[in-house]
């Protein structure tokens, strides 16, 4: 997940640091930020393998999601046979598990970064603190973010999972019963899911930036210009329904419950990490895990750029990629002007 410098084949903007670094950001990773080389038109297998290895062979958010998914699946998840008949007991179990995994991650991250200032401003992207402003529900950014995450986010996410598992238990989705059923697919699907998540997010997100939907729905998420861990799931209920619709892939491709749990944890816990506002979590000045996504932080500041994620370079292909440089800021501002001039 660490930017792989030297493999970004973007022709422009030029590879140069921002001139106004201090004015723009408190901290940013090396610029221009990199996108995955996996889908480069001129294949570079070494760089692609290195990108995938960087995501999976050390403690990163995807590995954290997978560890959480394994623990939950082995010790807490209801069995497929139990879920053949709808009962509140197993449905509520899923809801409580989902609340628990969000609390276990978002509360310590928020306390570390914003309450106890555990690493002060080190690796914090935006120089500003979280806000108290009338544009937020309850006039307070953190309370607003927690409210929308818990009142809408977790219930909608759980509802999608309950629908899926009830469907899968009753034969409406292809289920992989165990690792031995298809060991190669079992492993490969975890890698595929990260790319699927990125692909789905890009298109849903572009839809949400259609002016009418932006104003009515997506605006709620974008009230957060400077983001924190709880901002990740702070969305309008309609956006939650669309965001979690990524789960439909499991109605099509053979999936083990562990794939589905990992996928939904990645959507949720991944958003908590990516909106944390800090590049890495440091403990005693030592990096423990990559946290925030500067790619997405740029979206929250400049709006009409970086609709997707680094995994698939759709933003580059559709000319909305902001790589963090001043040159890209100029291009994105010009793009924004032309978008609004058409309205
Ligand atoms: Zn966001
Ligand atoms: Zn957006």
mmCIF file of C-alpha atoms and ligand atoms in Angstrom:
data_model
loop_
_atom_site.group_PDB
_atom_site.id
_atom_site.type_symbol
_atom_site.label_atom_id
_atom_site.label_comp_id
_atom_site.label_asym_id
_atom_site.label_seq_id
_atom_site.Cartn_x
_atom_site.Cartn_y
_atom_site.Cartn_z
ATOM 1 C CA UNK A 1 0.000 0.000 0.000
ATOM 2 C CA UNK A 2 3.016 2.207 0.344
ATOM 3 C CA UNK A 3 3.373 4.349 -2.763
ATOM 4 C CA UNK A 4 5.712 2.561 -5.158
ATOM 5 C CA UNK A 5 7.806 5.341 -6.556
ATOM 6 C CA UNK A 6 9.196 4.957 -10.018
ATOM 7 C CA UNK A 7 6.401 2.750 -11.328
ATOM 8 C CA UNK A 8 3.833 5.476 -11.983
ATOM 9 C CA UNK A 9 3.648 5.816 -15.729
ATOM 10 C CA UNK A 10 1.413 8.887 -15.693
ATOM 11 C CA UNK A 11 2.657 11.223 -18.433
ATOM 12 C CA UNK A 12 1.554 14.404 -16.680
ATOM 13 C CA UNK A 13 1.744 16.223 -14.386
ATOM 14 C CA UNK A 14 5.514 16.323 -14.156
ATOM 15 C CA UNK A 15 7.275 14.519 -11.331
ATOM 16 C CA UNK A 16 8.041 17.416 -9.050
ATOM 17 C CA UNK A 17 7.269 18.301 -5.432
ATOM 18 C CA UNK A 18 4.579 20.855 -4.694
ATOM 19 C CA UNK A 19 6.021 24.333 -4.538
ATOM 20 C CA UNK A 20 3.613 25.436 -1.793
ATOM 21 C CA UNK A 21 4.024 22.298 0.332
ATOM 22 C CA UNK A 22 3.747 24.044 3.684
ATOM 23 C CA UNK A 23 0.701 26.066 2.703
ATOM 24 C CA UNK A 24 -1.091 23.096 1.153
ATOM 25 C CA UNK A 25 -0.513 20.290 3.621
ATOM 26 C CA UNK A 26 1.065 19.628 6.981
ATOM 27 C CA UNK A 27 2.342 16.328 5.561
ATOM 28 C CA UNK A 28 2.006 14.382 2.353
ATOM 29 C CA UNK A 29 3.605 11.187 1.051
ATOM 30 C CA UNK A 30 6.164 11.410 -1.769
ATOM 31 C CA UNK A 31 4.658 13.050 -4.841
ATOM 32 C CA UNK A 32 3.314 12.294 -7.293
ATOM 33 C CA UNK A 33 1.332 9.608 -5.482
ATOM 34 C CA UNK A 34 1.380 6.252 -7.211
ATOM 35 C CA UNK A 35 -1.424 4.191 -8.655
ATOM 36 C CA UNK A 36 -1.373 0.426 -8.953
ATOM 37 C CA UNK A 37 0.738 -0.737 -11.934
ATOM 38 C CA UNK A 38 -1.333 -3.930 -12.195
ATOM 39 C CA UNK A 39 -3.471 -2.513 -15.027
ATOM 40 C CA UNK A 40 -0.785 -0.528 -16.835
ATOM 41 C CA UNK A 41 -1.163 -0.760 -20.621
ATOM 42 C CA UNK A 42 2.503 -1.704 -20.924
ATOM 43 C CA UNK A 43 2.658 -4.613 -18.452
ATOM 44 C CA UNK A 44 5.314 -4.549 -15.765
ATOM 45 C CA UNK A 45 4.933 -7.845 -13.882
ATOM 46 C CA UNK A 46 7.675 -7.063 -11.361
ATOM 47 C CA UNK A 47 6.089 -3.765 -10.321
ATOM 48 C CA UNK A 48 2.628 -5.347 -10.267
ATOM 49 C CA UNK A 49 3.804 -8.204 -8.042
ATOM 50 C CA UNK A 50 5.566 -5.767 -5.767
ATOM 51 C CA UNK A 51 2.351 -3.703 -5.459
ATOM 52 C CA UNK A 52 0.305 -6.779 -4.512
ATOM 53 C CA UNK A 53 3.024 -8.016 -2.119
ATOM 54 C CA UNK A 54 3.106 -4.594 -0.439
ATOM 55 C CA UNK A 55 -0.569 -4.939 0.338
ATOM 56 C CA UNK A 56 -0.476 -8.471 1.678
ATOM 57 C CA UNK A 57 2.939 -9.423 3.059
ATOM 58 C CA UNK A 58 3.117 -7.058 6.017
ATOM 59 C CA UNK A 59 0.676 -5.485 8.466
ATOM 60 C CA UNK A 60 -1.544 -3.334 6.255
ATOM 61 C CA UNK A 61 -5.272 -2.476 6.385
ATOM 62 C CA UNK A 62 -6.222 -5.449 4.105
ATOM 63 C CA UNK A 63 -4.295 -7.833 6.359
ATOM 64 C CA UNK A 64 -6.002 -6.270 9.391
ATOM 65 C CA UNK A 65 -9.422 -6.799 7.736
ATOM 66 C CA UNK A 66 -8.552 -10.402 6.931
ATOM 67 C CA UNK A 67 -7.392 -11.162 10.492
ATOM 68 C CA UNK A 68 -10.611 -9.667 11.846
ATOM 69 C CA UNK A 69 -12.654 -11.683 9.353
ATOM 70 C CA UNK A 70 -10.892 -14.949 10.279
ATOM 71 C CA UNK A 71 -11.443 -14.429 14.025
ATOM 72 C CA UNK A 72 -15.069 -13.453 13.562
ATOM 73 C CA UNK A 73 -15.769 -16.321 11.146
ATOM 74 C CA UNK A 74 -14.120 -18.970 13.355
ATOM 75 C CA UNK A 75 -15.542 -17.906 16.691
ATOM 76 C CA UNK A 76 -18.672 -15.804 16.249
ATOM 77 C CA UNK A 77 -20.324 -16.107 12.840
ATOM 78 C CA UNK A 78 -23.622 -18.034 12.597
ATOM 79 C CA UNK A 79 -23.451 -21.209 10.484
ATOM 80 C CA UNK A 80 -24.921 -21.316 6.980
ATOM 81 C CA UNK A 81 -27.452 -23.939 8.073
ATOM 82 C CA UNK A 82 -28.631 -21.705 10.921
ATOM 83 C CA UNK A 83 -29.222 -18.923 8.419
ATOM 84 C CA UNK A 84 -31.550 -21.014 6.218
ATOM 85 C CA UNK A 85 -34.423 -19.752 8.328
ATOM 86 C CA UNK A 86 -34.626 -16.087 9.196
ATOM 87 C CA UNK A 87 -34.363 -15.529 12.932
ATOM 88 C CA UNK A 88 -33.661 -12.305 14.788
ATOM 89 C CA UNK A 89 -31.071 -14.082 16.890
ATOM 90 C CA UNK A 90 -28.541 -14.623 14.066
ATOM 91 C CA UNK A 91 -29.455 -11.375 12.321
ATOM 92 C CA UNK A 92 -28.749 -9.401 15.505
ATOM 93 C CA UNK A 93 -25.530 -11.373 16.026
ATOM 94 C CA UNK A 94 -24.308 -10.021 12.687
ATOM 95 C CA UNK A 95 -25.390 -6.488 13.623
ATOM 96 C CA UNK A 96 -23.564 -6.614 16.971
ATOM 97 C CA UNK A 97 -20.397 -8.085 15.425
ATOM 98 C CA UNK A 98 -20.359 -5.243 12.916
ATOM 99 C CA UNK A 99 -20.818 -2.620 15.626
ATOM 100 C CA UNK A 100 -18.044 -4.248 17.628
ATOM 101 C CA UNK A 101 -15.456 -4.306 14.820
ATOM 102 C CA UNK A 102 -16.097 -0.637 14.032
ATOM 103 C CA UNK A 103 -15.787 0.401 17.684
ATOM 104 C CA UNK A 104 -12.638 -1.692 18.181
ATOM 105 C CA UNK A 105 -10.922 0.184 15.339
ATOM 106 C CA UNK A 106 -12.463 3.664 15.170
ATOM 107 C CA UNK A 107 -12.470 4.470 18.893
ATOM 108 C CA UNK A 108 -8.732 3.837 19.515
ATOM 109 C CA UNK A 109 -7.761 5.537 16.242
ATOM 110 C CA UNK A 110 -9.812 8.632 17.071
ATOM 111 C CA UNK A 111 -8.507 8.747 20.632
ATOM 112 C CA UNK A 112 -4.898 8.280 19.518
ATOM 113 C CA UNK A 113 -4.963 10.821 16.704
ATOM 114 C CA UNK A 114 -7.383 13.477 17.941
ATOM 115 C CA UNK A 115 -7.962 13.226 21.695
ATOM 116 C CA UNK A 116 -4.612 12.174 23.162
ATOM 117 C CA UNK A 117 -2.617 13.517 20.169
ATOM 118 C CA UNK A 118 -0.502 10.368 20.414
ATOM 119 C CA UNK A 119 1.704 11.382 17.501
ATOM 120 C CA UNK A 120 0.931 15.109 17.569
ATOM 121 C CA UNK A 121 1.015 16.405 13.972
ATOM 122 C CA UNK A 122 3.394 13.736 12.705
ATOM 123 C CA UNK A 123 2.172 12.442 9.328
ATOM 124 C CA UNK A 124 -1.103 14.368 9.640
ATOM 125 C CA UNK A 125 -2.214 15.507 6.199
ATOM 126 C CA UNK A 126 -4.316 18.553 7.016
ATOM 127 C CA UNK A 127 -3.059 21.219 9.321
ATOM 128 C CA UNK A 128 -6.551 21.905 10.720
ATOM 129 C CA UNK A 129 -8.235 20.237 13.703
ATOM 130 C CA UNK A 130 -11.667 18.587 13.629
ATOM 131 C CA UNK A 131 -14.430 21.164 13.479
ATOM 132 C CA UNK A 132 -17.341 22.486 15.472
ATOM 133 C CA UNK A 133 -19.517 23.992 12.775
ATOM 134 C CA UNK A 134 -23.202 24.524 12.100
ATOM 135 C CA UNK A 135 -22.887 22.610 8.842
ATOM 136 C CA UNK A 136 -22.673 19.349 10.837
ATOM 137 C CA UNK A 137 -25.494 17.524 12.574
ATOM 138 C CA UNK A 138 -25.376 18.584 16.250
ATOM 139 C CA UNK A 139 -22.966 21.361 15.139
ATOM 140 C CA UNK A 140 -20.028 19.055 15.836
ATOM 141 C CA UNK A 141 -18.016 17.095 13.275
ATOM 142 C CA UNK A 142 -17.127 14.076 15.412
ATOM 143 C CA UNK A 143 -20.614 13.678 16.904
ATOM 144 C CA UNK A 144 -22.106 14.081 13.412
ATOM 145 C CA UNK A 145 -19.743 11.447 11.997
ATOM 146 C CA UNK A 146 -20.388 8.952 14.813
ATOM 147 C CA UNK A 147 -24.144 9.518 14.513
ATOM 148 C CA UNK A 148 -24.368 8.773 10.770
ATOM 149 C CA UNK A 149 -21.956 5.829 11.040
ATOM 150 C CA UNK A 150 -23.913 4.133 13.810
ATOM 151 C CA UNK A 151 -27.486 5.107 12.961
ATOM 152 C CA UNK A 152 -27.258 4.399 9.240
ATOM 153 C CA UNK A 153 -23.891 2.865 8.300
ATOM 154 C CA UNK A 154 -23.728 -0.234 10.468
ATOM 155 C CA UNK A 155 -27.459 -1.115 10.144
ATOM 156 C CA UNK A 156 -27.434 -0.810 6.321
ATOM 157 C CA UNK A 157 -24.179 -2.772 6.069
ATOM 158 C CA UNK A 158 -25.633 -5.482 8.356
ATOM 159 C CA UNK A 159 -28.887 -5.575 6.379
ATOM 160 C CA UNK A 160 -26.960 -6.265 3.163
ATOM 161 C CA UNK A 161 -25.068 -9.088 4.911
ATOM 162 C CA UNK A 162 -28.258 -10.573 6.362
ATOM 163 C CA UNK A 163 -29.896 -10.538 2.911
ATOM 164 C CA UNK A 164 -26.825 -12.117 1.335
ATOM 165 C CA UNK A 165 -26.386 -14.866 3.927
ATOM 166 C CA UNK A 166 -30.085 -15.722 3.962
ATOM 167 C CA UNK A 167 -29.949 -15.937 0.151
ATOM 168 C CA UNK A 168 -26.728 -17.981 0.131
ATOM 169 C CA UNK A 169 -28.067 -20.385 2.767
ATOM 170 C CA UNK A 170 -31.128 -20.968 0.588
ATOM 171 C CA UNK A 171 -29.284 -21.585 -2.670
ATOM 172 C CA UNK A 172 -29.569 -18.138 -4.295
ATOM 173 C CA UNK A 173 -25.802 -17.586 -4.396
ATOM 174 C CA UNK A 174 -22.910 -19.907 -5.320
ATOM 175 C CA UNK A 175 -21.235 -20.924 -2.063
ATOM 176 C CA UNK A 176 -17.743 -22.300 -1.597
ATOM 177 C CA UNK A 177 -18.086 -24.634 1.361
ATOM 178 C CA UNK A 178 -14.417 -24.945 2.257
ATOM 179 C CA UNK A 179 -10.861 -24.209 1.147
ATOM 180 C CA UNK A 180 -10.544 -27.680 -0.450
ATOM 181 C CA UNK A 181 -13.505 -26.927 -2.775
ATOM 182 C CA UNK A 182 -11.246 -24.661 -4.851
ATOM 183 C CA UNK A 183 -7.967 -23.718 -3.157
ATOM 184 C CA UNK A 184 -6.673 -21.501 -5.979
ATOM 185 C CA UNK A 185 -9.918 -19.547 -6.302
ATOM 186 C CA UNK A 186 -10.219 -19.395 -2.524
ATOM 187 C CA UNK A 187 -6.924 -17.489 -2.299
ATOM 188 C CA UNK A 188 -7.187 -15.580 -5.577
ATOM 189 C CA UNK A 189 -10.631 -14.201 -4.763
ATOM 190 C CA UNK A 190 -9.232 -12.153 -1.863
ATOM 191 C CA UNK A 191 -6.949 -10.379 -4.352
ATOM 192 C CA UNK A 192 -9.767 -9.986 -6.880
ATOM 193 C CA UNK A 193 -12.055 -8.493 -4.239
ATOM 194 C CA UNK A 194 -9.704 -5.566 -3.664
ATOM 195 C CA UNK A 195 -9.849 -4.697 -7.361
ATOM 196 C CA UNK A 196 -13.603 -5.246 -7.511
ATOM 197 C CA UNK A 197 -14.090 -2.967 -4.506
ATOM 198 C CA UNK A 198 -12.073 -0.243 -6.254
ATOM 199 C CA UNK A 199 -13.956 -0.670 -9.555
ATOM 200 C CA UNK A 200 -17.372 -0.636 -7.910
ATOM 201 C CA UNK A 201 -16.504 2.334 -5.699
ATOM 202 C CA UNK A 202 -15.354 4.419 -8.667
ATOM 203 C CA UNK A 203 -18.635 4.025 -10.566
ATOM 204 C CA UNK A 204 -20.910 4.415 -7.542
ATOM 205 C CA UNK A 205 -18.920 7.467 -6.515
ATOM 206 C CA UNK A 206 -19.147 9.041 -9.983
ATOM 207 C CA UNK A 207 -22.891 8.521 -9.841
ATOM 208 C CA UNK A 208 -22.998 10.253 -6.457
ATOM 209 C CA UNK A 209 -21.269 13.269 -8.020
ATOM 210 C CA UNK A 210 -24.145 13.797 -10.476
ATOM 211 C CA UNK A 211 -25.256 17.229 -9.212
ATOM 212 C CA UNK A 212 -28.734 16.209 -8.043
ATOM 213 C CA UNK A 213 -27.462 13.176 -6.117
ATOM 214 C CA UNK A 214 -24.535 15.141 -4.759
ATOM 215 C CA UNK A 215 -26.816 17.823 -3.365
ATOM 216 C CA UNK A 216 -29.399 15.429 -1.930
ATOM 217 C CA UNK A 217 -27.157 12.567 -0.788
ATOM 218 C CA UNK A 218 -23.384 12.707 -1.146
ATOM 219 C CA UNK A 219 -23.096 16.215 0.266
ATOM 220 C CA UNK A 220 -23.469 14.743 3.758
ATOM 221 C CA UNK A 221 -20.175 12.872 3.400
ATOM 222 C CA UNK A 222 -18.447 15.859 1.788
ATOM 223 C CA UNK A 223 -19.198 18.192 4.684
ATOM 224 C CA UNK A 224 -15.965 16.619 5.927
ATOM 225 C CA UNK A 225 -13.196 18.471 4.114
ATOM 226 C CA UNK A 226 -10.723 17.627 6.835
ATOM 227 C CA UNK A 227 -11.491 14.018 7.730
ATOM 228 C CA UNK A 228 -11.104 11.742 10.756
ATOM 229 C CA UNK A 229 -11.653 7.997 11.381
ATOM 230 C CA UNK A 230 -15.397 8.401 11.962
ATOM 231 C CA UNK A 231 -15.815 10.362 8.708
ATOM 232 C CA UNK A 232 -15.294 7.191 6.674
ATOM 233 C CA UNK A 233 -18.750 5.761 7.326
ATOM 234 C CA UNK A 234 -20.515 9.076 7.769
ATOM 235 C CA UNK A 235 -22.814 8.959 4.770
ATOM 236 C CA UNK A 236 -26.440 9.502 3.824
ATOM 237 C CA UNK A 237 -28.487 6.247 4.074
ATOM 238 C CA UNK A 238 -28.940 6.197 0.278
ATOM 239 C CA UNK A 239 -25.177 6.374 -0.146
ATOM 240 C CA UNK A 240 -24.799 3.526 2.331
ATOM 241 C CA UNK A 241 -27.184 1.362 0.285
ATOM 242 C CA UNK A 242 -25.201 2.092 -2.888
ATOM 243 C CA UNK A 243 -21.774 1.752 -1.266
ATOM 244 C CA UNK A 244 -22.493 -1.689 0.196
ATOM 245 C CA UNK A 245 -24.090 -2.941 -3.034
ATOM 246 C CA UNK A 246 -20.541 -4.061 -3.808
ATOM 247 C CA UNK A 247 -21.653 -7.286 -2.061
ATOM 248 C CA UNK A 248 -23.685 -8.327 -5.139
ATOM 249 C CA UNK A 249 -20.542 -9.899 -6.626
ATOM 250 C CA UNK A 250 -21.061 -12.760 -4.159
ATOM 251 C CA UNK A 251 -24.407 -13.578 -5.787
ATOM 252 C CA UNK A 252 -22.463 -14.213 -8.999
ATOM 253 C CA UNK A 253 -19.034 -15.620 -8.119
ATOM 254 C CA UNK A 254 -18.470 -18.627 -5.816
ATOM 255 C CA UNK A 255 -17.754 -17.271 -2.342
ATOM 256 C CA UNK A 256 -16.860 -18.675 1.041
ATOM 257 C CA UNK A 257 -18.378 -16.795 4.019
ATOM 258 C CA UNK A 258 -14.849 -15.628 4.835
ATOM 259 C CA UNK A 259 -14.668 -13.807 1.477
ATOM 260 C CA UNK A 260 -17.915 -11.992 2.181
ATOM 261 C CA UNK A 261 -16.959 -11.020 5.723
ATOM 262 C CA UNK A 262 -13.520 -9.836 4.547
ATOM 263 C CA UNK A 263 -15.093 -7.830 1.702
ATOM 264 C CA UNK A 264 -17.548 -6.014 3.954
ATOM 265 C CA UNK A 265 -14.904 -5.420 6.610
ATOM 266 C CA UNK A 266 -12.671 -3.960 3.905
ATOM 267 C CA UNK A 267 -15.450 -1.592 2.857
ATOM 268 C CA UNK A 268 -16.024 -0.448 6.425
ATOM 269 C CA UNK A 269 -12.800 -0.758 8.352
ATOM 270 C CA UNK A 270 -10.983 0.334 5.204
ATOM 271 C CA UNK A 271 -13.001 3.561 5.216
ATOM 272 C CA UNK A 272 -12.157 4.120 8.892
ATOM 273 C CA UNK A 273 -8.441 3.785 8.106
ATOM 274 C CA UNK A 274 -8.504 5.757 4.863
ATOM 275 C CA UNK A 275 -10.278 8.762 6.406
ATOM 276 C CA UNK A 276 -8.106 8.862 9.521
ATOM 277 C CA UNK A 277 -6.288 11.955 8.260
ATOM 278 C CA UNK A 278 -2.840 10.550 9.104
ATOM 279 C CA UNK A 279 -0.595 8.719 6.650
ATOM 280 C CA UNK A 280 0.613 6.124 9.156
ATOM 281 C CA UNK A 281 -0.159 5.168 12.709
ATOM 282 C CA UNK A 282 2.993 5.767 14.753
ATOM 283 C CA UNK A 283 3.691 4.343 18.173
ATOM 284 C CA UNK A 284 6.789 5.805 19.835
ATOM 285 C CA UNK A 285 7.606 7.333 16.435
ATOM 286 C CA UNK A 286 7.657 3.892 14.789
ATOM 287 C CA UNK A 287 5.168 3.193 11.980
ATOM 288 C CA UNK A 288 2.772 0.391 12.923
ATOM 289 C CA UNK A 289 0.389 0.392 9.962
ATOM 290 C CA UNK A 290 -0.510 2.582 7.007
ATOM 291 C CA UNK A 291 -3.668 4.453 7.897
ATOM 292 C CA UNK A 292 -4.983 7.370 5.814
ATOM 293 C CA UNK A 293 -5.257 7.587 2.056
ATOM 294 C CA UNK A 294 -3.779 10.798 0.679
ATOM 295 C CA UNK A 295 -5.440 9.860 -2.622
ATOM 296 C CA UNK A 296 -8.874 10.128 -0.977
ATOM 297 C CA UNK A 297 -7.872 13.085 1.196
ATOM 298 C CA UNK A 298 -7.311 14.971 -2.078
ATOM 299 C CA UNK A 299 -10.863 14.065 -3.101
ATOM 300 C CA UNK A 300 -12.223 15.569 0.103
ATOM 301 C CA UNK A 301 -10.348 18.801 -0.537
ATOM 302 C CA UNK A 302 -10.767 19.195 -4.299
ATOM 303 C CA UNK A 303 -14.030 17.224 -4.815
ATOM 304 C CA UNK A 304 -13.975 16.577 -8.582
ATOM 305 C CA UNK A 305 -10.985 14.225 -8.634
ATOM 306 C CA UNK A 306 -9.895 10.802 -7.363
ATOM 307 C CA UNK A 307 -13.357 9.219 -7.365
ATOM 308 C CA UNK A 308 -11.827 5.750 -7.149
ATOM 309 C CA UNK A 309 -8.868 4.332 -5.283
ATOM 310 C CA UNK A 310 -5.277 3.481 -6.115
ATOM 311 C CA UNK A 311 -6.028 -0.149 -7.008
ATOM 312 C CA UNK A 312 -7.442 0.488 -10.502
ATOM 313 C CA UNK A 313 -6.293 3.656 -12.336
ATOM 314 C CA UNK A 314 -9.787 4.602 -13.536
ATOM 315 C CA UNK A 315 -9.179 8.218 -12.496
ATOM 316 C CA UNK A 316 -6.123 8.379 -14.749
ATOM 317 C CA UNK A 317 -7.997 6.780 -17.652
ATOM 318 C CA UNK A 318 -10.887 9.264 -17.275
ATOM 319 C CA UNK A 319 -8.677 12.315 -16.590
ATOM 320 C CA UNK A 320 -9.723 12.941 -13.001
ATOM 321 C CA UNK A 321 -6.529 11.816 -11.271
ATOM 322 C CA UNK A 322 -4.999 14.248 -8.768
ATOM 323 C CA UNK A 323 -1.503 13.047 -7.945
ATOM 324 C CA UNK A 324 -0.931 15.599 -5.192
ATOM 325 C CA UNK A 325 1.234 18.028 -7.172
ATOM 326 C CA UNK A 326 0.494 21.728 -7.693
ATOM 327 C CA UNK A 327 0.238 21.109 -11.430
ATOM 328 C CA UNK A 328 -2.530 18.558 -10.819
ATOM 329 C CA UNK A 329 -4.347 21.045 -8.570
ATOM 330 C CA UNK A 330 -4.387 23.541 -11.452
ATOM 331 C CA UNK A 331 -5.678 20.906 -13.878
ATOM 332 C CA UNK A 332 -8.387 19.745 -11.476
ATOM 333 C CA UNK A 333 -9.485 23.336 -10.781
ATOM 334 C CA UNK A 334 -9.783 23.932 -14.528
ATOM 335 C CA UNK A 335 -11.766 20.693 -14.842
ATOM 336 C CA UNK A 336 -14.083 21.751 -12.018
ATOM 337 C CA UNK A 337 -14.662 25.115 -13.698
ATOM 338 C CA UNK A 338 -15.610 23.470 -16.971
ATOM 339 C CA UNK A 339 -17.967 21.042 -15.167
ATOM 340 C CA UNK A 340 -19.775 23.910 -13.428
ATOM 341 C CA UNK A 341 -19.788 26.045 -16.599
ATOM 342 C CA UNK A 342 -21.829 23.298 -18.313
ATOM 343 C CA UNK A 343 -24.559 23.422 -15.646
HETATM 344 ZN ZN1 LIG B 1 -14.590 9.990 1.796
HETATM 345 ZN ZN1 LIG B 2 -17.203 12.339 -3.379
#
